[in-house]
Coordinates of C-alpha atoms in Angstrom, one line a residue:
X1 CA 119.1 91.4 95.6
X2 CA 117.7 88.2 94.0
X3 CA 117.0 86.7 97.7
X4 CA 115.2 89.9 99.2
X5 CA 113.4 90.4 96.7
X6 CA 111.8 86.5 95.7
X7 CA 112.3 85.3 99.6
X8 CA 109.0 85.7 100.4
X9 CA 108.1 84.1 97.3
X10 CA 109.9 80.9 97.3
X11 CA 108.9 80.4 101.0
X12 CA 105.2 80.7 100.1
X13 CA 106.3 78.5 97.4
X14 CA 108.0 75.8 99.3
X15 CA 104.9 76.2 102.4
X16 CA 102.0 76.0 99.9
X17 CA 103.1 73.0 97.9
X18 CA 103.9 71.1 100.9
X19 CA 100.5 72.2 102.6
X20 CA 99.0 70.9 99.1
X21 CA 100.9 67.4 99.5
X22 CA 99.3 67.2 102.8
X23 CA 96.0 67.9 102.0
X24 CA 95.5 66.4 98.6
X25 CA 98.3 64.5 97.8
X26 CA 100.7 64.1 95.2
X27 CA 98.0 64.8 92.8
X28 CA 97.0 68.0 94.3
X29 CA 100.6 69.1 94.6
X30 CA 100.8 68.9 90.9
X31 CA 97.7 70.8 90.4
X32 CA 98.8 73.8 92.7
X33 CA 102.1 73.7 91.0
X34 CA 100.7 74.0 87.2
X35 CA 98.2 76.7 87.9
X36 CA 101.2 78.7 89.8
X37 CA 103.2 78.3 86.3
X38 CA 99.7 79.0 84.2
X39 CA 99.7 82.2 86.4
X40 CA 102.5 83.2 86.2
X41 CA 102.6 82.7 82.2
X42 CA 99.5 84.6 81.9
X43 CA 100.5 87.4 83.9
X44 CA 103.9 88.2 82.7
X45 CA 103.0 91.7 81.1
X46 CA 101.1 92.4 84.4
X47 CA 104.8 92.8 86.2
X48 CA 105.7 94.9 83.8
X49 CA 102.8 97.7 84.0
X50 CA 102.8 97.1 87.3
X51 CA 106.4 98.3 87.7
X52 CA 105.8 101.4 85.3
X53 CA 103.2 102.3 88.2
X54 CA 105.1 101.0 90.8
X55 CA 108.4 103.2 90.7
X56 CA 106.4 106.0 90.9
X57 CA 105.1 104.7 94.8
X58 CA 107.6 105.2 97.7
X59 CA 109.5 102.1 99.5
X60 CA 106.3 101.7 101.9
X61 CA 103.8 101.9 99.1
X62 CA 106.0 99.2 97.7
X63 CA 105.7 97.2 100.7
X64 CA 102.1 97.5 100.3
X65 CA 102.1 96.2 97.5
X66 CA 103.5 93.2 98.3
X67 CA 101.9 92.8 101.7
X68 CA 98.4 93.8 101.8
X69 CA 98.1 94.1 98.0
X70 CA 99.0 90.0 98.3
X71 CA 96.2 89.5 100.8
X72 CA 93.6 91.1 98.2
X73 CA 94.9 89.1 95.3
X74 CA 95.3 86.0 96.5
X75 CA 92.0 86.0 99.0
X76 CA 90.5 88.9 97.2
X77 CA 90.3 88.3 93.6
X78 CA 91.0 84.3 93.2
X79 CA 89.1 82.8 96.8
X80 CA 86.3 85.2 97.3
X81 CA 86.0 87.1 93.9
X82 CA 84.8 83.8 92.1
X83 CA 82.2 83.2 95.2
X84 CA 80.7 86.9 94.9
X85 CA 80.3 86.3 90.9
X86 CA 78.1 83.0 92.5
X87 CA 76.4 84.6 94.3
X88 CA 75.3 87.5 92.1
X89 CA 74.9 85.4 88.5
X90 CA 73.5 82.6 90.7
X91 CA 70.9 84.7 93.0
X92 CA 72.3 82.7 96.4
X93 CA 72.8 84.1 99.2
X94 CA 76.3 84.6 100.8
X95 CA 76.4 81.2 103.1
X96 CA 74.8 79.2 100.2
X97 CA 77.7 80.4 97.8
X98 CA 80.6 79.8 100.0
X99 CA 78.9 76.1 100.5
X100 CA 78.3 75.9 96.8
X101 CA 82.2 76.7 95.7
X102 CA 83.3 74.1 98.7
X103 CA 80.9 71.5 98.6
X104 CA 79.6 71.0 95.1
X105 CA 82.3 71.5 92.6
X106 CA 80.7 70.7 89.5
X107 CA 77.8 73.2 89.9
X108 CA 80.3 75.8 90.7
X109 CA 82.6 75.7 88.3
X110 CA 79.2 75.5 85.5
X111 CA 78.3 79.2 87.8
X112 CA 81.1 80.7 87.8
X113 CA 81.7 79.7 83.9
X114 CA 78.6 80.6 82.8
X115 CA 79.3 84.2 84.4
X116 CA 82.5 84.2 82.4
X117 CA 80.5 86.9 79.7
X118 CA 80.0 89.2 82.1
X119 CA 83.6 88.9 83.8
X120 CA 85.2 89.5 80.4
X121 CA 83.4 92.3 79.5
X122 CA 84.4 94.1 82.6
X123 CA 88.2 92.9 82.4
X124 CA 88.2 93.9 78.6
X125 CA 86.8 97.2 78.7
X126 CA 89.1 97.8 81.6
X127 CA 92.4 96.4 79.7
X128 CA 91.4 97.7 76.2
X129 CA 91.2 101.5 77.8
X130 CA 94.8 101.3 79.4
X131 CA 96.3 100.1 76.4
X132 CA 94.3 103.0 74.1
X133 CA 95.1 106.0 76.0
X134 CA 99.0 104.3 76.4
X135 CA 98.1 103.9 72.5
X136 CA 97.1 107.7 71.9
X137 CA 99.6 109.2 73.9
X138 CA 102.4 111.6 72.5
X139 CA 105.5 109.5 73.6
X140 CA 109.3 111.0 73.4
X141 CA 110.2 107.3 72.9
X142 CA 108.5 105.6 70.3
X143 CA 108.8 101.7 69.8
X144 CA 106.9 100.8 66.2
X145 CA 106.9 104.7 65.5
X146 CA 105.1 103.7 62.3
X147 CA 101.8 103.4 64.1
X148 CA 102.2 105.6 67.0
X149 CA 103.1 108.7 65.5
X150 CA 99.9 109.1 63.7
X151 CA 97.8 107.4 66.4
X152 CA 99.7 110.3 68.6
X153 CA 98.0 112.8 66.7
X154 CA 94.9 111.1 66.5
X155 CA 94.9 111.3 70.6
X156 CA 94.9 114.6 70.7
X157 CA 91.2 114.2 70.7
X158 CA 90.9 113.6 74.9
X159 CA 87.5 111.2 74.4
X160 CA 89.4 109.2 71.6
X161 CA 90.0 106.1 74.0
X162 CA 86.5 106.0 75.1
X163 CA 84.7 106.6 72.1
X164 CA 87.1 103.4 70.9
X165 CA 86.5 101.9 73.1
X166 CA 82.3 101.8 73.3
X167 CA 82.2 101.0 69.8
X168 CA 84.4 97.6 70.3
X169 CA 81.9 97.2 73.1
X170 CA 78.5 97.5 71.2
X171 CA 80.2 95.3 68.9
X172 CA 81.0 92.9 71.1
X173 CA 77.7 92.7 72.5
X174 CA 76.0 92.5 69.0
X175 CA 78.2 89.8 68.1
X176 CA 80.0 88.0 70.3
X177 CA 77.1 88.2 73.2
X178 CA 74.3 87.0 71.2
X179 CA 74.4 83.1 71.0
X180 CA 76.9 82.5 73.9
X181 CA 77.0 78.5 74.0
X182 CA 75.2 77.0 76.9
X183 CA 78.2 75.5 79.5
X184 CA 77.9 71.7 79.5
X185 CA 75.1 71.5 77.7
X186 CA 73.5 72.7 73.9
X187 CA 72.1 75.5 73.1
X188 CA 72.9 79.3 73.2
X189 CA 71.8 81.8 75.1
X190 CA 71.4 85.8 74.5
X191 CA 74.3 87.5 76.7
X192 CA 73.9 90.8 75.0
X193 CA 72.3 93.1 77.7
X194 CA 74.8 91.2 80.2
X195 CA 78.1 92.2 78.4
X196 CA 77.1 95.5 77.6
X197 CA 76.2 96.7 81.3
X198 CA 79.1 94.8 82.5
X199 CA 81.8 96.5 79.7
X200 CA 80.2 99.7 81.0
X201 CA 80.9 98.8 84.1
X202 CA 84.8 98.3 83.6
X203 CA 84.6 101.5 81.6
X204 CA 83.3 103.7 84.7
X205 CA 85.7 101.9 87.0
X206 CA 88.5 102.5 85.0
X207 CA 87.4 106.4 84.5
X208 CA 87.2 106.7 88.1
X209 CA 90.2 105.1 89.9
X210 CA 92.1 106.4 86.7
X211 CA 90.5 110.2 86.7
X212 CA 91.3 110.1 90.5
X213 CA 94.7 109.0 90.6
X214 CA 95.8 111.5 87.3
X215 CA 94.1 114.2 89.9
X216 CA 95.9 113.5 92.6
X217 CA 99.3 112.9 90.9
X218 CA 98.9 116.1 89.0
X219 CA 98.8 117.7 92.4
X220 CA 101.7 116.1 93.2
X221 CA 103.5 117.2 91.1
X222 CA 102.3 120.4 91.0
X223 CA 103.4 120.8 94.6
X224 CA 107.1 119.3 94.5
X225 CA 107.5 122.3 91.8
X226 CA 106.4 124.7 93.8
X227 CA 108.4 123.1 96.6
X228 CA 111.7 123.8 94.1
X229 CA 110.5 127.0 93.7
X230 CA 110.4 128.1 96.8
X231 CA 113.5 126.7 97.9
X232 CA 115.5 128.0 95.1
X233 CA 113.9 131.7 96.0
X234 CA 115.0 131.2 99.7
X235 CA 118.6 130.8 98.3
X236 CA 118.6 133.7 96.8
X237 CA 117.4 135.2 99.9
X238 CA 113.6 135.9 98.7
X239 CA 110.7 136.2 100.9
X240 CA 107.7 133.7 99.3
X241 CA 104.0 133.8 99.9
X242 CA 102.2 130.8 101.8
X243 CA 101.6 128.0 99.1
X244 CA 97.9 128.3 98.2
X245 CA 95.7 125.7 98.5
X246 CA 96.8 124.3 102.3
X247 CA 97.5 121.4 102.0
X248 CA 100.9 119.8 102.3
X249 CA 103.1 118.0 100.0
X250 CA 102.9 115.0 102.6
X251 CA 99.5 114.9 102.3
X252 CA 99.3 114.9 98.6
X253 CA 101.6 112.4 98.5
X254 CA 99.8 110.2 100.6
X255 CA 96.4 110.8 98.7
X256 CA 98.4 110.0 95.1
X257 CA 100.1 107.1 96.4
X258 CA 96.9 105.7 97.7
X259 CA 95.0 106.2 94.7
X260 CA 97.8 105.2 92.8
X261 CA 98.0 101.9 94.9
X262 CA 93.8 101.6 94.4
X263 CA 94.3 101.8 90.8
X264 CA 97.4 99.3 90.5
X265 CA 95.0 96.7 91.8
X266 CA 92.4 97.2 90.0
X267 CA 94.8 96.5 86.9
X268 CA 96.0 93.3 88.6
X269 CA 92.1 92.3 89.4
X270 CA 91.4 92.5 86.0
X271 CA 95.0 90.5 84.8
X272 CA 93.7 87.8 87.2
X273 CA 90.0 87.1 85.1
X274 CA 91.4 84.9 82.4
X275 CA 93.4 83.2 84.7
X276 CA 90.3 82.0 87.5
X277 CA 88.5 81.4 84.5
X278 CA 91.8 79.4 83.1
X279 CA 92.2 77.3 86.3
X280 CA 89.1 75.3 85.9
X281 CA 90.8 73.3 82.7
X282 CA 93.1 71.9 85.9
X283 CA 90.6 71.6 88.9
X284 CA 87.4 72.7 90.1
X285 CA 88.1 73.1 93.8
X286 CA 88.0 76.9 94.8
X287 CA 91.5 75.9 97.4
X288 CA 93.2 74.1 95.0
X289 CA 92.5 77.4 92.4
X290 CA 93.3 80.1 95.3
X291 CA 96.6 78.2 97.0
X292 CA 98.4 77.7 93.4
X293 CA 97.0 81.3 91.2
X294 CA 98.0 82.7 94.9
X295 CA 101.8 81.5 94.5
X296 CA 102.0 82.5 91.0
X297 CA 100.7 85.9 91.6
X298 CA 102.9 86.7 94.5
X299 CA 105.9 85.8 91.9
X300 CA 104.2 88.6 90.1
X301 CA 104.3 91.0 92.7
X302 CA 108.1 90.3 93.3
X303 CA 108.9 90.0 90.0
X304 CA 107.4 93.9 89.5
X305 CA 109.4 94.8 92.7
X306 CA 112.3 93.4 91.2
X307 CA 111.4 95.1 87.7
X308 CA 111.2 98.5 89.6
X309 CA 114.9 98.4 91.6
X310 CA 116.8 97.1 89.4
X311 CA 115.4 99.8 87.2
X312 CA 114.9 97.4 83.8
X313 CA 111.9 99.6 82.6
X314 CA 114.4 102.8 82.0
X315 CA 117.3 100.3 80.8
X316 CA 115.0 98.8 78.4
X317 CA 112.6 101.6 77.1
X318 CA 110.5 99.4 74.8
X319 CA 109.3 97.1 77.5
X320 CA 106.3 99.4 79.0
X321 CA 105.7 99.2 75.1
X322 CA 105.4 95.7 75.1
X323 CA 103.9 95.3 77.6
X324 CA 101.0 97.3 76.5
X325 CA 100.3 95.7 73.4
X326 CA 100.2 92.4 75.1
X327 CA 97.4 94.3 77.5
X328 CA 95.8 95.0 74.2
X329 CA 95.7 91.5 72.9
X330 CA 94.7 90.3 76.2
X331 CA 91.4 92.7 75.8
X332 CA 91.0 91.5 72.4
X333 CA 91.1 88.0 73.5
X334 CA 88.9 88.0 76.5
X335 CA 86.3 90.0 74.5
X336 CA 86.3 87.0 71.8
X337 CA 86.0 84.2 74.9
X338 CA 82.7 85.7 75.3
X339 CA 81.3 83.7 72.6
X340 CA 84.4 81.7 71.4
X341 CA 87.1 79.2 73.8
X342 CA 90.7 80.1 73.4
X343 CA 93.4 78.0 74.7
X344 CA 95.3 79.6 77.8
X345 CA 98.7 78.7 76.1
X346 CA 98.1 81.3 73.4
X347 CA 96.9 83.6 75.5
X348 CA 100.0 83.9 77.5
X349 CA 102.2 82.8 74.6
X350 CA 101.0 86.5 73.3
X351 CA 102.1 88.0 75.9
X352 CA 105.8 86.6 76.1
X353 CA 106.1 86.8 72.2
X354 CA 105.7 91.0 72.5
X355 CA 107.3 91.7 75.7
X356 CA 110.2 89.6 74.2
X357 CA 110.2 90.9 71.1
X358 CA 110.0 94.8 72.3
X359 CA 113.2 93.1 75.2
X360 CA 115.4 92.8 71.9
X361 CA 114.3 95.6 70.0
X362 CA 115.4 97.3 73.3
X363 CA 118.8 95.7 73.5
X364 CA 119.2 96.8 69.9
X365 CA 118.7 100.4 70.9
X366 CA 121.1 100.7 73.3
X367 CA 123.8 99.0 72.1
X368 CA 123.4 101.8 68.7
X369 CA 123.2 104.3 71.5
X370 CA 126.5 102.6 72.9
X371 CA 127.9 102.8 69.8
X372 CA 127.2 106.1 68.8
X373 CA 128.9 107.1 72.3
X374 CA 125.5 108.1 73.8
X375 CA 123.8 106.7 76.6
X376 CA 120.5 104.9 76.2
X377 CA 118.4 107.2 77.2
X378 CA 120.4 110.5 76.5
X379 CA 118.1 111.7 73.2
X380 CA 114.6 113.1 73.3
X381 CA 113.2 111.3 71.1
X382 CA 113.9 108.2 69.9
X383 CA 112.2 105.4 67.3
X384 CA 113.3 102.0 67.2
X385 CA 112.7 101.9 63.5
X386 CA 110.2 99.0 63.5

């Protein structure tokens, strides 16, 4: 199980830090090898949502995931992502860009730094609006039941989330955005405007790949009970109408699962900002950055694959909960970075701290559950006390 799952992983592993030891040495084989640990440190919780999205997606869904979705993060998001930002922040065109990130190193890491306003505005509205409507949410299972009971009622209000969420934006930009220090130099410089049309930015995105793939998995759904229904009246021998609507449950499925696949890498687009961003405390070259945040992120994809068989995220109910919360402190923090530098080692040491901490509280559950001659997930609603 261990080997299917990670093979692909520790042979991309074992051919990218010999093709770094080639190319650059033992030098650049250390480089590739720390940012595939900073990545994979930073993007812990990411495995995690990603699997709660995941094990809804059939086995070749999966295998997109891990195939294509790969391609997109590793060339997508950490080789040609940071070039596009260039490009745009910069005014170059394509051709100049591309020679910019491979030829002058200095100037493109002080580019794509000094776009690092608007990129965290975009991933922070994006983050902060998946952990507020998991936030709002009426949950059977409750993890610090305290809170999320009376933020459950609160949520009943359907605009809640992005009313939230605009307010921590205008604050951001009214704050944070206005005397943004200069990269590599003195000074500050006004980033207000910047942030705010970029945080709007992640806010539509999210509202559209998410709107789309609620639509389409309410259809779903929709459809596989009337599927039930229908087969359970041609048991007992009754004659049905044609399903309204025409179209098939295959096709649904296929339109769910696809939007459901767009959405799950939009998420892991946005997990991968304060790592790019992260990788230039290590190196400035754009290979260096894509070959070892490439490595890590494919132990990412695996490790959510691994997450979703194994089935950890119904043995251990609390971790989706975790894992949110870290999402929210991860918004939080990349919305202060606009303005303010914060190490990479607590931004992942967040991360680890709640996903481990909502791991025990999990392991506490089930071994009351255990005790009390239940399984652990046999009650309807259940509070971990916290």
């Amino acid at each position: 199980m261990l080997l299917k799952t990670f093979g692909w992983s520790f042979a991309i592993t074992a051919a990218g830090l010999a093709l770094a030891g080639v190319l650059w040495g033992w030098q650049g084989l250390a480089i590739v090898a720390i940012l595939s640990v900073l990545e994979i440190s930073l993007s812990f919780d990411n495995a995690v949502i990603n699997a709660g999205i995941l094990r809804k997606l059939n086995p070749f869904w999966q295998k997109m995931f891990l195939t294509v979705g790969i391609l997109i993060a590793v060339f997508g998001m950490r080789l040609v992502f940071p070039v596009v930002i260039v490009a745009i922040t910069a005014k170059l065109g394509p051709i100049e860009a591309v020679r910019v990130a491979i030829e002058d190193h200095d100037r493109y890491e002080h580019l794509v730094t000094g776009a690092h306003p608007a990129i965290a505005a975009f991933g922070g509205m994006f983050l902060l609006m998946i952990f507020l409507d998991f936030l709002f949410e009426d949950r059977d299972i409750k993890w610090l039941s305290w809170l999320e009971k009376p933020l459950a009622k609160l949520g009943k209000l359907e605009t809640l989330s992005t009313v939230v969420s605009l307010i921590v934006l205008v604050v951001a930009a009214t704050t944070l955005a206005t005397a943004v220090p200069v990269h590599g130099g003195t000074g500050t410089i006004d980033k207000a405007s910047t942030v705010l049309l970029a945080g709007i930015g992640g806010l539509i995105t999210y509202l559209v790949v998410g709107g789309i793939s609620d639509f389409f998995e309410n259809r779903l759904e929709e459809a596989e009970d009337d599927a039930e229904e229908e087969a359970e009246d041609g048991a007992a021998g009754s004659a049905q109408p044609a399903r309204k609507g025409g179209g098939s449950i295959v096709g649904l499925a296929g339109k769910a699962a696809f939007f459901m696949f767009l959405y799950l890498e939009v998420i892991d687009a946005s997990f991968s900002f304060d790592g790019v961003i992260g990788a230039f405390a290590v190196t400035n070259d754009i290979f260096e950055m894509a070959l070892g945040l490439g490595i890590g992120a494919m132990y990412i994809r695996s490790l959510t694959v691994f997450l979703v068989r194994k089935g950890t995220l119904d043995d251990y109910v609390y971790l989706e909960h975790g894992a949110h919360y870290a999402i929210g402190a991860l918004a939080v923090i990349l919305l202060i970075t606009i303005k303010y530098e914060i190490s990479d080692v607590i931004t992942g040491l967040v991360g680890v701290v709640l996903i481990g901490l909502s791991f025990f509280s999990s392991v506490v559950r089930n071994r009351k559950e255990a005790e009390a001659g239940g399984g652990p997930a046999e009650k309807a609603e259940v509070t971990s006390g916290v």
